[in-house]
Coordinates of C-alpha atoms in Angstrom, one line a residue:
M1160 CA -66.7 -109.4 -27.2
T1161 CA -68.7 -108.9 -24.4
D1162 CA -69.8 -105.4 -23.7
S1163 CA -68.0 -105.1 -20.1
H1164 CA -64.2 -106.9 -21.8
L1165 CA -64.9 -104.0 -24.5
F1166 CA -65.4 -101.7 -21.7
T1167 CA -62.1 -102.8 -20.6
S1168 CA -60.6 -103.2 -24.2
F1169 CA -61.8 -99.2 -24.9
H1170 CA -60.2 -97.9 -21.7
E1171 CA -57.1 -99.4 -21.4
K1172 CA -55.8 -98.3 -25.2
L1173 CA -57.0 -94.4 -24.4
M1174 CA -55.1 -95.0 -20.7
K1175 CA -52.1 -96.3 -22.6
L1176 CA -52.1 -93.0 -24.8
S1177 CA -53.2 -90.4 -22.1
H1178 CA -50.3 -91.4 -20.1
S1179 CA -47.6 -92.4 -22.6
P1180 CA -44.2 -89.8 -22.1
E1181 CA -44.5 -89.1 -25.7
F1182 CA -48.3 -87.9 -26.2
I1183 CA -47.4 -86.2 -22.7
N1184 CA -44.7 -84.3 -24.5
E1185 CA -46.8 -83.5 -27.4
P1186 CA -47.8 -80.5 -28.4
R1187 CA -51.8 -79.6 -29.2
E1188 CA -51.9 -80.8 -32.5
L1189 CA -50.3 -83.3 -32.7
K1190 CA -52.5 -84.8 -29.0
L1191 CA -55.9 -84.3 -31.2
A1192 CA -54.5 -86.7 -33.4
A1193 CA -53.5 -89.0 -31.6
L1194 CA -56.9 -88.9 -29.7
T1195 CA -58.9 -89.1 -33.6
T1196 CA -57.2 -91.6 -34.6
L1197 CA -56.6 -94.0 -31.0
C1198 CA -61.9 -93.7 -31.6
A1199 CA -61.9 -94.4 -34.9
K1200 CA -59.8 -97.2 -35.6
A1201 CA -61.1 -98.8 -31.8
L1202 CA -64.9 -98.3 -33.5
G1203 CA -64.6 -98.5 -36.4
I1204 CA -65.6 -95.4 -37.9
E1205 CA -64.5 -93.2 -40.7
R1206 CA -65.0 -89.2 -38.8
V1207 CA -63.3 -88.3 -35.5
S1208 CA -63.2 -84.3 -35.3
V1209 CA -63.4 -81.8 -32.5
W1210 CA -65.5 -78.9 -32.1
I1211 CA -64.2 -75.1 -30.2
L1212 CA -67.7 -73.3 -29.1
S1213 CA -67.1 -69.9 -28.9
H1214 CA -67.4 -67.5 -25.4
G1215 CA -70.7 -66.7 -26.5
A1216 CA -72.2 -70.9 -27.6
D1217 CA -73.1 -69.1 -30.5
R1218 CA -71.1 -71.1 -33.6
M1219 CA -68.5 -74.0 -34.0
T1220 CA -66.2 -74.1 -35.5
C1221 CA -64.0 -77.3 -37.2
E1222 CA -60.5 -78.1 -34.6
Y1223 CA -59.5 -81.3 -36.1
L1224 CA -60.2 -82.6 -38.6
H1225 CA -59.4 -87.0 -38.6
D1226 CA -61.3 -88.1 -42.4
K1227 CA -59.9 -91.7 -43.6
H1228 CA -61.4 -91.5 -46.3
R1229 CA -59.5 -87.9 -47.9
D1230 CA -56.6 -90.3 -48.2
P1231 CA -56.8 -92.6 -51.4
S1232 CA -54.5 -94.9 -49.9
G1233 CA -57.1 -96.1 -47.3
Q1234 CA -54.2 -94.8 -44.8
D1235 CA -54.9 -92.1 -41.9
S1236 CA -54.9 -88.6 -42.8
S1237 CA -55.7 -85.6 -41.4
N1238 CA -56.2 -82.1 -41.2
H1239 CA -58.1 -79.0 -40.0
S1240 CA -61.2 -77.7 -41.9
P1241 CA -62.6 -74.2 -42.2
L1242 CA -65.9 -75.0 -41.6
V1243 CA -68.3 -72.6 -39.1
L1244 CA -72.0 -74.2 -37.4
Y1245 CA -74.1 -70.7 -36.3
R1246 CA -76.4 -71.7 -33.7
N1247 CA -79.2 -70.1 -35.6
D1248 CA -79.0 -72.7 -38.3
H1249 CA -79.3 -75.4 -36.0
P1250 CA -81.0 -74.5 -32.6
N1251 CA -82.3 -78.1 -32.1
Y1252 CA -78.6 -79.3 -32.0
F1253 CA -76.4 -76.2 -29.6
D1254 CA -79.7 -76.9 -27.7
S1255 CA -79.1 -80.0 -27.0
L1256 CA -76.1 -80.5 -26.7
S1257 CA -76.4 -78.2 -23.6
L1258 CA -78.2 -79.9 -22.1
A1259 CA -77.1 -83.4 -22.3
R1260 CA -73.8 -86.1 -21.9
V1261 CA -74.0 -86.8 -25.6
I1262 CA -75.2 -87.0 -28.6
D1263 CA -76.4 -90.3 -29.8
A1264 CA -78.0 -90.5 -33.7
T1265 CA -78.6 -93.3 -35.0
D1266 CA -80.4 -91.8 -38.1
A1267 CA -79.1 -88.2 -38.0
R1268 CA -80.5 -86.9 -41.6
N1269 CA -84.0 -87.7 -39.5
D1270 CA -83.4 -87.1 -35.9
S1271 CA -84.8 -83.9 -34.4
R1272 CA -81.4 -82.9 -32.8
T1273 CA -79.0 -82.9 -36.0
S1274 CA -82.2 -83.3 -39.2
S1275 CA -80.8 -79.4 -40.1
F1276 CA -77.0 -80.4 -41.3
T1277 CA -78.9 -83.3 -43.5
E1278 CA -79.0 -80.9 -46.8
N1279 CA -75.8 -79.5 -46.9
Y1280 CA -73.8 -81.6 -44.2
L1281 CA -75.2 -85.2 -43.6
T1282 CA -76.5 -86.0 -47.6
P1283 CA -72.9 -84.4 -50.0
L1284 CA -70.6 -86.3 -47.1
G1285 CA -73.1 -89.7 -46.9
I1286 CA -73.1 -89.4 -43.1
H1287 CA -75.8 -91.2 -41.6
S1288 CA -74.5 -91.2 -38.2
M1289 CA -73.5 -89.1 -35.3
L1290 CA -72.4 -89.3 -32.0
D1291 CA -71.4 -86.4 -30.1
A1292 CA -70.4 -85.8 -26.6
P1293 CA -68.9 -82.0 -24.8
I1294 CA -65.9 -81.2 -24.1
Y1295 CA -65.2 -78.3 -21.4
D1296 CA -63.2 -75.9 -20.4
G1297 CA -63.6 -76.4 -16.6
A1298 CA -67.1 -75.8 -15.6
R1299 CA -68.1 -74.1 -18.9
P1300 CA -69.0 -76.2 -22.3
S1301 CA -66.1 -75.9 -24.8
G1302 CA -66.5 -77.2 -27.9
V1303 CA -68.0 -81.1 -29.0
L1304 CA -66.0 -84.4 -29.8
C1305 CA -68.2 -85.1 -32.3
L1306 CA -68.0 -89.1 -34.7
E1307 CA -69.2 -90.0 -37.6
T1308 CA -70.2 -93.5 -39.8
L1309 CA -71.2 -93.5 -43.9
S1310 CA -73.8 -96.8 -42.4
K1311 CA -76.4 -96.2 -39.2
R1312 CA -74.8 -97.1 -36.3
V1313 CA -76.5 -98.0 -33.4
W1314 CA -74.2 -96.6 -30.3
T1315 CA -73.3 -99.6 -27.2
I1316 CA -72.6 -98.3 -23.9
P1317 CA -68.8 -99.4 -24.2
E1318 CA -68.9 -96.8 -26.8
L1319 CA -70.5 -94.2 -25.6
S1320 CA -68.5 -94.8 -22.6
F1321 CA -65.2 -94.6 -24.3
V1322 CA -66.3 -91.7 -26.6
V1323 CA -67.3 -89.1 -23.5
A1324 CA -64.1 -90.5 -21.8
I1325 CA -61.7 -89.6 -24.5
A1326 CA -63.7 -86.0 -24.6
D1327 CA -63.0 -85.5 -20.8
T1328 CA -59.8 -85.8 -22.6
V1329 CA -59.3 -83.3 -24.1
S1330 CA -61.5 -81.1 -21.5
L1331 CA -58.2 -82.0 -19.5
I1332 CA -55.8 -80.9 -22.2
N1333 CA -57.8 -77.6 -22.3
T1334 CA -58.0 -77.7 -18.3
H1335 CA -53.6 -77.8 -18.0
E1336 CA -53.1 -75.8 -21.1
A1337 CA -55.5 -72.7 -20.1
W1338 CA -53.5 -73.0 -16.6
L1339 CA -50.0 -73.2 -18.1
E1340 CA -50.8 -69.9 -20.0
S1341 CA -51.9 -68.1 -16.2
K1342 CA -49.1 -68.8 -14.7
R1343 CA -46.4 -68.1 -17.4
K1344 CA -49.6 -64.7 -17.7
L1345 CA -48.0 -64.7 -13.5
D1346 CA -44.6 -65.1 -13.9
Y1347 CA -44.6 -62.4 -16.6
L1348 CA -46.5 -60.3 -14.5
T1349 CA -44.1 -60.9 -11.7
H1350 CA -40.5 -59.6 -14.0
F1351 CA -42.2 -57.4 -15.7
D1352 CA -44.4 -54.1 -16.0
S1353 CA -48.0 -54.7 -17.8
L1354 CA -47.5 -51.0 -18.9
T1355 CA -44.6 -51.1 -20.8
G1356 CA -43.5 -54.4 -21.2
L1357 CA -39.9 -53.2 -19.4
A1358 CA -38.4 -55.3 -16.3
N1359 CA -40.0 -54.4 -13.2
L1360 CA -38.5 -53.1 -9.5
Y1361 CA -38.9 -57.3 -7.8
S1362 CA -36.5 -57.9 -11.6
L1363 CA -34.2 -55.0 -10.4
R1364 CA -33.6 -56.1 -7.0
E1365 CA -32.3 -59.5 -8.7
R1366 CA -30.6 -57.6 -11.0
L1367 CA -28.6 -55.3 -8.5
G1368 CA -28.4 -58.8 -6.5
Y1369 CA -27.1 -60.6 -9.3
R1370 CA -24.5 -58.2 -10.4
I1371 CA -23.2 -57.4 -6.7
S1372 CA -22.6 -61.6 -6.0
Q1373 CA -21.0 -61.2 -9.4
A1374 CA -18.5 -58.5 -8.2
A1375 CA -17.6 -60.2 -5.1
R1376 CA -16.5 -63.1 -6.5
M1377 CA -14.1 -61.2 -9.0
N1378 CA -13.8 -58.5 -7.1
N1379 CA -14.7 -56.0 -9.6
G1380 CA -17.5 -54.9 -11.5
E1381 CA -18.3 -51.1 -10.6
F1382 CA -21.5 -49.5 -12.0
L1383 CA -23.8 -47.1 -11.7
L1384 CA -27.6 -47.2 -11.4
L1385 CA -29.7 -44.3 -12.8
W1386 CA -33.2 -43.8 -11.7
I1387 CA -34.9 -41.5 -13.8
D1388 CA -38.5 -39.9 -12.3
L1389 CA -40.5 -37.9 -14.9
D1390 CA -41.5 -34.0 -14.0
R1391 CA -45.1 -33.5 -13.9
L1392 CA -46.9 -36.6 -14.5
K1393 CA -49.7 -35.0 -11.9
V1394 CA -50.1 -32.9 -13.7
I1395 CA -51.2 -34.0 -16.9
N1396 CA -53.1 -37.0 -15.1
D1397 CA -55.3 -34.4 -13.3
G1398 CA -55.8 -32.4 -16.3
L1399 CA -55.9 -34.9 -19.2
G1400 CA -56.7 -38.3 -16.7
P1401 CA -55.1 -40.9 -15.9
D1402 CA -55.0 -42.9 -19.0
V1403 CA -53.6 -39.8 -21.2
G1404 CA -50.9 -40.1 -17.7
D1405 CA -49.7 -43.8 -19.1
Q1406 CA -49.8 -43.2 -22.5
V1407 CA -46.7 -41.0 -22.0
I1408 CA -44.9 -43.1 -19.4
A1409 CA -45.6 -46.3 -22.6
E1410 CA -43.8 -44.0 -25.1
T1411 CA -41.3 -42.6 -22.6
G1412 CA -40.5 -46.6 -21.9
R1413 CA -40.2 -47.5 -25.5
R1414 CA -38.1 -44.1 -26.4
L1415 CA -35.5 -45.8 -23.4
A1416 CA -35.6 -48.8 -24.6
N1417 CA -34.4 -47.9 -28.1
M1418 CA -31.4 -45.9 -27.3
P1419 CA -28.7 -48.0 -28.1
I1420 CA -26.4 -47.3 -24.8
A1421 CA -23.4 -48.8 -24.3
Q1422 CA -23.0 -51.2 -21.7
S1423 CA -25.6 -50.8 -20.9
D1424 CA -27.1 -54.5 -18.8
L1425 CA -31.0 -53.9 -17.6
L1426 CA -33.5 -51.0 -18.2
A1427 CA -36.3 -51.1 -15.2
R1428 CA -40.2 -49.3 -14.5
I1429 CA -40.4 -49.3 -10.9
G1430 CA -42.5 -47.4 -9.8
G1431 CA -45.9 -45.1 -11.0
D1432 CA -42.8 -42.8 -13.3
E1433 CA -39.8 -44.1 -12.5
F1434 CA -37.7 -45.8 -14.6
A1435 CA -34.1 -47.2 -13.9
L1436 CA -31.6 -47.9 -15.5
L1437 CA -28.4 -50.1 -14.4
I1438 CA -25.5 -49.7 -16.7
D1439 CA -21.2 -50.8 -15.7
D1440 CA -19.0 -47.6 -15.5
Q1441 CA -17.3 -46.3 -17.7
G1442 CA -14.8 -44.3 -16.5
G1443 CA -15.3 -40.7 -17.4
R1444 CA -17.4 -38.5 -16.8
Q1445 CA -17.9 -36.9 -20.3
R1446 CA -19.6 -40.2 -21.3
L1447 CA -21.5 -40.3 -18.4
D1448 CA -22.6 -36.9 -18.7
E1449 CA -23.8 -37.1 -22.9
L1450 CA -25.6 -40.7 -21.4
I1451 CA -28.0 -38.0 -19.3
G1452 CA -27.8 -36.1 -21.8
K1453 CA -28.8 -38.5 -24.1
I1454 CA -32.0 -39.4 -21.7
Q1455 CA -32.7 -36.2 -21.0
A1456 CA -33.2 -34.9 -25.0
Q1457 CA -35.8 -38.9 -25.6
T1458 CA -37.8 -37.6 -22.5
C1459 CA -38.5 -33.9 -23.0
L1460 CA -39.1 -34.2 -27.6
P1461 CA -43.1 -33.8 -27.3
I1462 CA -45.4 -36.9 -27.1
S1463 CA -48.5 -36.7 -30.1
I1464 CA -51.4 -38.1 -28.0
N1465 CA -55.6 -37.5 -29.1
G1466 CA -54.2 -34.0 -30.8
Q1467 CA -51.7 -32.3 -27.7
Q1468 CA -47.9 -31.8 -28.4
L1469 CA -47.8 -32.8 -24.4
C1470 CA -43.5 -32.3 -23.6
V1471 CA -42.5 -33.7 -19.8
T1472 CA -38.6 -34.1 -18.4
A1473 CA -36.9 -36.5 -16.4
S1474 CA -34.9 -35.6 -12.6
I1475 CA -32.1 -38.2 -13.2
G1476 CA -30.7 -39.5 -10.0
I1477 CA -27.1 -41.9 -10.0
C1478 CA -25.8 -43.7 -7.6
R1479 CA -22.5 -46.0 -8.2
F1480 CA -21.5 -49.6 -6.7
P1481 CA -19.9 -50.0 -4.8
D1482 CA -19.0 -46.5 -3.3
D1483 CA -22.1 -45.5 -2.5
G1484 CA -24.0 -48.8 -1.8
H1485 CA -22.4 -52.7 -1.1
D1486 CA -26.6 -54.0 -1.0
A1487 CA -29.4 -53.1 -3.6
E1488 CA -31.6 -51.9 -1.0
T1489 CA -28.7 -49.2 -0.4
L1490 CA -28.0 -48.9 -3.2
L1491 CA -32.0 -48.5 -4.7
R1492 CA -32.1 -45.6 -1.5
S1493 CA -29.0 -43.5 -2.7
A1494 CA -30.4 -43.6 -6.5
E1495 CA -33.7 -42.1 -5.2
A1496 CA -32.2 -39.9 -3.0
A1497 CA -30.4 -38.5 -5.3
M1498 CA -33.3 -38.2 -7.7
Y1499 CA -35.2 -36.2 -4.9
Y1500 CA -32.5 -34.2 -4.8
A1501 CA -32.0 -33.1 -8.9
K1502 CA -36.2 -32.2 -8.6
K1503 CA -35.1 -30.0 -5.5
H1504 CA -33.4 -28.3 -7.7
G1505 CA -35.4 -28.3 -10.4
Q1506 CA -36.9 -29.7 -13.7
G1507 CA -34.8 -31.9 -15.8
Q1508 CA -31.9 -32.2 -13.7
S1509 CA -29.5 -34.8 -13.2
Y1510 CA -27.3 -35.7 -9.5
R1511 CA -25.1 -38.2 -8.3
F1512 CA -25.9 -39.3 -5.0
N1513 CA -22.5 -38.1 -3.0
T1514 CA -21.5 -37.5 0.8
S1515 CA -23.5 -33.8 0.6
I1516 CA -26.9 -35.6 0.1
Q1517 CA -27.2 -37.1 3.4
T1518 CA -27.7 -34.3 5.2
T1519 CA -31.3 -34.6 3.4
A1520 CA -31.7 -38.2 4.3
R1521 CA -31.2 -36.3 8.3
S1522 CA -35.2 -35.7 7.8
L1523 CA -35.4 -39.9 7.8
F1524 CA -33.4 -40.5 10.6
A1525 CA -35.5 -38.0 12.6
L1526 CA -38.4 -39.3 11.4
E1527 CA -36.8 -43.4 12.2
R1528 CA -36.5 -42.4 15.6
E1529 CA -40.2 -39.8 16.0
L1530 CA -41.5 -43.2 14.8
R1531 CA -39.5 -45.9 17.2
D1532 CA -40.8 -43.4 19.8
A1533 CA -43.9 -44.2 19.0
I1534 CA -44.1 -48.1 18.6
H1535 CA -42.2 -48.0 22.0
Q1536 CA -45.5 -46.1 23.5
D1537 CA -48.3 -47.5 21.7
Q1538 CA -49.1 -44.7 20.0
L1539 CA -49.5 -46.3 16.2
S1540 CA -52.7 -45.8 15.4
V1541 CA -55.7 -48.9 13.4
Y1542 CA -58.1 -48.1 10.9
Y1543 CA -60.5 -50.7 9.4
Q1544 CA -61.6 -51.8 6.4
P1545 CA -64.5 -53.9 5.7
I1546 CA -64.6 -57.1 4.0
F1547 CA -68.1 -57.9 2.8
S1548 CA -70.1 -61.4 1.6
T1549 CA -70.8 -61.5 -1.4
A1550 CA -73.4 -64.3 -1.2
D1551 CA -75.4 -61.0 1.0
K1552 CA -73.5 -58.2 1.5
S1553 CA -72.8 -59.0 5.3
L1554 CA -70.3 -58.2 7.1
D1555 CA -67.7 -61.2 7.5
S1556 CA -64.5 -59.3 9.0
A1557 CA -62.4 -56.1 8.3
E1558 CA -58.5 -55.7 8.1
A1559 CA -56.4 -54.0 10.7
L1560 CA -54.4 -51.1 8.4
V1561 CA -51.8 -49.5 10.6
R1562 CA -51.8 -45.6 10.8
W1563 CA -49.5 -42.2 12.6
Q1564 CA -50.7 -39.9 13.4
H1565 CA -47.4 -37.4 13.7
P1566 CA -47.7 -34.6 16.2
K1567 CA -46.1 -32.3 13.4
R1568 CA -46.7 -33.7 9.4
G1569 CA -50.1 -34.8 10.7
M1570 CA -51.6 -38.9 10.1
L1571 CA -49.4 -41.1 8.2
P1572 CA -50.6 -43.5 5.7
P1573 CA -48.6 -46.7 5.2
I1574 CA -46.4 -45.4 2.7
E1575 CA -44.9 -42.8 3.9
F1576 CA -43.1 -45.1 7.2
L1577 CA -43.8 -48.4 6.9
E1578 CA -39.6 -48.4 4.3
I1579 CA -38.3 -46.3 7.5
A1580 CA -39.6 -49.0 10.0
R1581 CA -38.3 -52.6 7.1
G1582 CA -35.0 -49.8 7.2
A1583 CA -34.8 -49.9 10.8
G1584 CA -35.1 -53.5 11.6
L1585 CA -38.5 -52.4 12.7
M1586 CA -40.8 -54.5 11.7
Y1587 CA -41.5 -56.6 14.0
E1588 CA -42.2 -54.2 16.9
L1589 CA -44.6 -52.4 15.1
G1590 CA -46.0 -55.8 14.7
E1591 CA -46.3 -55.9 17.6
C1592 CA -47.9 -52.5 18.8
V1593 CA -50.7 -53.3 15.8
L1594 CA -51.7 -56.1 17.7
R1595 CA -51.9 -55.0 20.9
Q1596 CA -54.7 -52.6 19.6
V1597 CA -56.8 -54.6 17.6
C1598 CA -56.2 -56.8 20.9
R1599 CA -57.5 -53.5 22.5
D1600 CA -60.2 -52.2 20.4
I1601 CA -61.9 -55.8 20.4
Q1602 CA -61.4 -56.2 24.2
Q1603 CA -63.2 -52.7 24.9
A1604 CA -66.0 -53.6 22.1
R1605 CA -66.9 -57.2 24.4
Q1606 CA -66.6 -54.8 27.4
R1607 CA -68.9 -52.6 25.9
G1608 CA -71.5 -56.5 24.4
I1609 CA -71.1 -55.4 20.6
E1610 CA -69.7 -58.9 19.2
L1611 CA -67.0 -57.7 16.4
P1612 CA -66.6 -59.4 12.9
H1613 CA -63.4 -61.6 12.6
I1614 CA -60.5 -58.6 12.5
T1615 CA -57.1 -59.3 9.8
V1616 CA -53.9 -58.5 10.4
N1617 CA -50.8 -58.5 8.7
L1618 CA -47.7 -60.1 9.2
A1619 CA -44.5 -59.2 7.7
S1620 CA -41.9 -61.0 6.6
E1621 CA -40.0 -60.0 9.4
Q1622 CA -42.6 -61.5 12.3
V1623 CA -43.2 -65.3 10.2
L1624 CA -39.8 -65.3 10.1
N1625 CA -40.0 -65.7 13.8
P1626 CA -40.7 -69.0 15.1
E1627 CA -41.6 -66.9 19.2
L1628 CA -44.3 -65.2 17.2
P1629 CA -47.4 -68.0 17.4
D1630 CA -46.5 -67.4 21.2
F1631 CA -46.7 -63.3 21.7
I1632 CA -50.0 -63.6 19.4
A1633 CA -51.5 -66.4 22.3
R1634 CA -49.4 -64.1 25.4
T1635 CA -51.4 -60.6 24.0
C1636 CA -55.0 -62.7 23.0
A1637 CA -54.9 -64.0 27.4
A1638 CA -53.7 -60.4 27.7
F1639 CA -57.0 -58.7 26.3
F1640 CA -58.6 -62.2 27.1
I1641 CA -60.5 -62.4 23.5
P1642 CA -59.1 -65.3 21.6
P1643 CA -57.2 -66.4 19.2
S1644 CA -59.7 -67.2 16.8
A1645 CA -60.9 -64.3 16.8
L1646 CA -58.2 -63.0 14.7
H1647 CA -57.8 -63.5 11.2
F1648 CA -53.5 -62.9 9.6
E1649 CA -53.1 -62.6 6.5
V1650 CA -49.0 -62.7 5.3
T1651 CA -47.8 -61.7 1.6
E1652 CA -46.4 -64.1 -1.3
D1653 CA -42.2 -62.9 -0.7
A1654 CA -43.3 -63.9 3.4
I1655 CA -43.1 -67.1 2.7
Q1656 CA -40.6 -67.4 -0.1
G1657 CA -38.2 -69.2 1.6
D1658 CA -41.1 -72.4 2.8
S1659 CA -38.2 -73.6 5.2
R1660 CA -39.3 -76.1 8.3
S1661 CA -39.4 -73.2 10.9
L1662 CA -41.5 -71.4 8.7
R1663 CA -44.1 -74.3 8.6
K1664 CA -44.5 -75.2 12.2
T1665 CA -44.8 -71.1 13.3
L1666 CA -47.7 -71.0 10.7
Q1667 CA -49.6 -74.1 12.0
R1668 CA -48.3 -73.7 15.2
I1669 CA -50.9 -70.3 14.4
V1670 CA -53.4 -72.4 13.3
A1671 CA -53.6 -74.1 15.8
N1672 CA -54.2 -72.0 18.3
G1673 CA -57.2 -71.4 16.5
S1674 CA -56.9 -68.9 14.3
E1675 CA -56.6 -68.6 10.1
L1676 CA -54.1 -67.4 7.8
A1677 CA -54.5 -65.8 4.4
I1678 CA -52.1 -64.5 1.5
D1679 CA -52.8 -61.5 0.8
D1680 CA -51.9 -59.2 -2.6
F1681 CA -52.4 -62.9 -4.2
G1682 CA -50.6 -63.0 -7.4
T1683 CA -48.0 -60.7 -7.3
G1684 CA -45.1 -62.8 -5.7
Y1685 CA -44.5 -66.3 -7.0
S1686 CA -46.6 -68.7 -4.9
S1687 CA -45.5 -72.9 -6.2
L1688 CA -48.5 -75.5 -5.7
S1689 CA -47.1 -77.4 -3.7
R1690 CA -46.6 -74.9 -1.2
L1691 CA -50.0 -73.7 -0.7
K1692 CA -50.3 -77.1 -0.5
T1693 CA -48.2 -78.0 2.3
L1694 CA -48.7 -74.1 3.9
P1695 CA -51.7 -73.9 6.0
F1696 CA -53.3 -71.5 4.6
A1697 CA -57.1 -70.8 3.7
K1698 CA -57.9 -67.4 2.5
L1699 CA -56.1 -65.8 -0.7
K1700 CA -56.8 -62.6 -1.3
I1701 CA -56.5 -61.5 -5.0
D1702 CA -54.4 -58.8 -5.2
R1703 CA -56.1 -55.1 -5.8
S1704 CA -53.9 -54.6 -9.2
F1705 CA -55.2 -57.1 -11.3
I1706 CA -58.9 -56.2 -10.1
R1707 CA -58.4 -52.3 -11.2
D1708 CA -59.3 -53.3 -15.2
I1709 CA -61.4 -55.8 -14.9
P1710 CA -64.1 -56.5 -17.4
N1711 CA -62.5 -54.3 -19.5
D1712 CA -58.3 -56.2 -19.1
E1713 CA -58.5 -59.4 -21.4
D1714 CA -56.1 -60.6 -19.1
D1715 CA -56.9 -59.8 -15.8
C1716 CA -59.4 -61.4 -16.5
A1717 CA -57.7 -64.4 -17.7
I1718 CA -55.6 -64.2 -14.9
T1719 CA -58.1 -63.3 -11.7
R1720 CA -59.8 -66.9 -12.9
S1721 CA -57.3 -69.5 -13.2
I1722 CA -56.9 -67.4 -9.1
I1723 CA -60.7 -68.4 -8.3
G1724 CA -60.3 -71.8 -9.9
L1725 CA -56.5 -72.1 -8.3
A1726 CA -58.8 -71.3 -4.6
K1727 CA -62.1 -73.3 -5.6
G1728 CA -59.3 -76.1 -6.5
L1729 CA -56.9 -76.4 -3.8
G1730 CA -59.8 -75.5 -0.5
L1731 CA -59.3 -72.1 -0.4
S1732 CA -61.9 -69.4 0.4
L1733 CA -61.0 -65.8 -1.6
V1734 CA -61.4 -62.6 -1.2
A1735 CA -61.0 -59.8 -4.1
E1736 CA -59.3 -56.3 -2.3
G1737 CA -59.5 -53.6 -4.3
V1738 CA -63.6 -53.5 -5.7
E1739 CA -64.4 -50.1 -6.4
S1740 CA -67.2 -50.2 -9.0
R1741 CA -70.5 -52.1 -9.9
A1742 CA -68.5 -53.5 -12.7
H1743 CA -65.8 -55.2 -10.6
E1744 CA -68.6 -56.3 -8.3
E1745 CA -71.5 -57.8 -10.6
W1746 CA -67.9 -59.2 -12.5
L1747 CA -66.3 -60.9 -9.3
E1748 CA -69.9 -61.8 -7.9
R1749 CA -70.1 -64.6 -11.6
H1750 CA -67.0 -65.9 -11.8
G1751 CA -67.3 -66.9 -7.5
C1752 CA -65.5 -64.3 -5.3
Q1753 CA -66.6 -64.9 -2.2
F1754 CA -65.7 -61.8 -0.1
L1755 CA -65.6 -58.1 -1.6
Q1756 CA -63.1 -55.4 0.1
G1757 CA -62.5 -51.8 -1.3
Y1758 CA -63.5 -48.4 -2.4
R1759 CA -67.4 -49.3 -2.9
Y1760 CA -68.0 -50.3 0.1
S1761 CA -66.2 -48.1 2.4
K1762 CA -62.4 -47.3 2.5
P1763 CA -60.4 -48.0 6.2
V1764 CA -62.0 -46.4 9.0
P1765 CA -61.3 -45.8 12.5
F1766 CA -62.4 -48.3 15.1
E1767 CA -65.7 -46.2 16.4
T1768 CA -66.6 -45.5 13.1
L1769 CA -66.2 -49.2 12.1
I1770 CA -68.4 -49.9 14.9
Q1771 CA -71.3 -47.3 14.1
E1772 CA -72.0 -47.8 10.4
F1773 CA -71.0 -51.4 9.8
I1774 CA -71.6 -53.5 13.5
A1775 CA -74.7 -54.4 15.1
I1776 CA -74.7 -52.1 18.6
P1777 CA -77.1 -54.0 21.5
A1778 CA -79.5 -52.0 23.0
A1779 CA -79.2 -50.5 26.3
H1780 CA -81.1 -51.8 29.3

């Protein structure tokens, strides 16, 4: 048979195997068994093995071995081997493997690349020839496919090509398994809290929505929502450090999870030191008081950390469906308001939401009215946080962040008023106010002869779901004589969950006008690959929660690497938020993140500070 016929025959066999539904659905061990068996039979050789290369590339461990001579009957057999090879013992082999596409050793015992195996491996097993092809995980060598024969063999071009193709198939299996594992972790982080393992606020909202819809169908289904907030945790964080505070939170979560609570539906960690408990309404004040007493008793038990006995208490707010709200957000606000009311009356207290708490809420309504006035009168401020290129640390762009200079409360960050704006239906108008201020700043800079980098503006879900948004952006840019290309826009994952035709059209029109789009806080919501492919995004921003603990947290590193790989695969550029240390910077640079943003470089600053400190001002004539 000619080489071309052999080449075609080998690859047809591999394609038939690797594309069969049975192979695709098999677990990893059976996939390796099928591939090594195919290789051994097609080439008529005795031994085929798959090896794993350590991350430090200092050793290889045999993951799977096919050796037909292990079975006296001559039938195929396979088993795991504990054999480990060390770089220090075989430096020429490891060096050759890292440099060559294949190692084709016809006389393995005398080949400089493989001769170090002779005494303890090749001679005892009767091996004369070897053919090794590297296996990859992305761009990193992660192992090797090794063929061994008991007679000398000159490897042909079709055989070399076939073996490389099988090694590449194992590489694809590795990449797919790594992607599945990263997706599993991303899905887990979407629904669960990494510190306690409990459900998170996202899961709680989902469960509340389900219970409310179920109650509507069944015409019953009363339940209680308890908001549990630990007292004095800030004192512990300030005095003993946040690590100790995290241990207190984790232990409290464990204790609450282990409590035998009748009719319990869901326990969630919904904030830094806040938990929520969803339970069926058992219809009795006494039984509720007993439950509250048990929760507070468990919470205040001493916690031993680093030889210290720490004691905390809990303030608990309670609300009831349907009396205190008919939707998830109202119930959450009611339970939180009741908790704050309890906290105001001392530590370790509980309070049930009622109309008297609504008096406390009046200040929120006043704040809402003041915010509405500030928006309508363009009184909000915009601060800018620079974003730098990894390559040369040059200023690439700046993110516009809204601030509110309240006449009595001083400068308020977004966390103090965005939820009020959202609850009052003001998010679209707030976004318009911010965009006008950004355009005004760009116009003023240009009038002074100062060329700003791209300015990135955040878009709320209320904005991107409005089909009139592209027209408003275009009109606003025209009013201030700036091109839409001067602006980039960021959209959170939650804002694109619907992926409707109208949403796609809105985003496509924004891009068609000249602006660029990024997905903000990537990894905290849920973005399917199909959605990323069909929507016109050019950039991903990795959420700061994944950056905070790298390079020390293996899960965060794995997730961040997965996001970087995903971005590269889709041709998207990448920004890391929350870069605060040299360790963050070095790790992100090493793994190919193009842009960095965070307190290591600058906190958000006023417009004039941005110009004075980060932008070259032309000399006056």
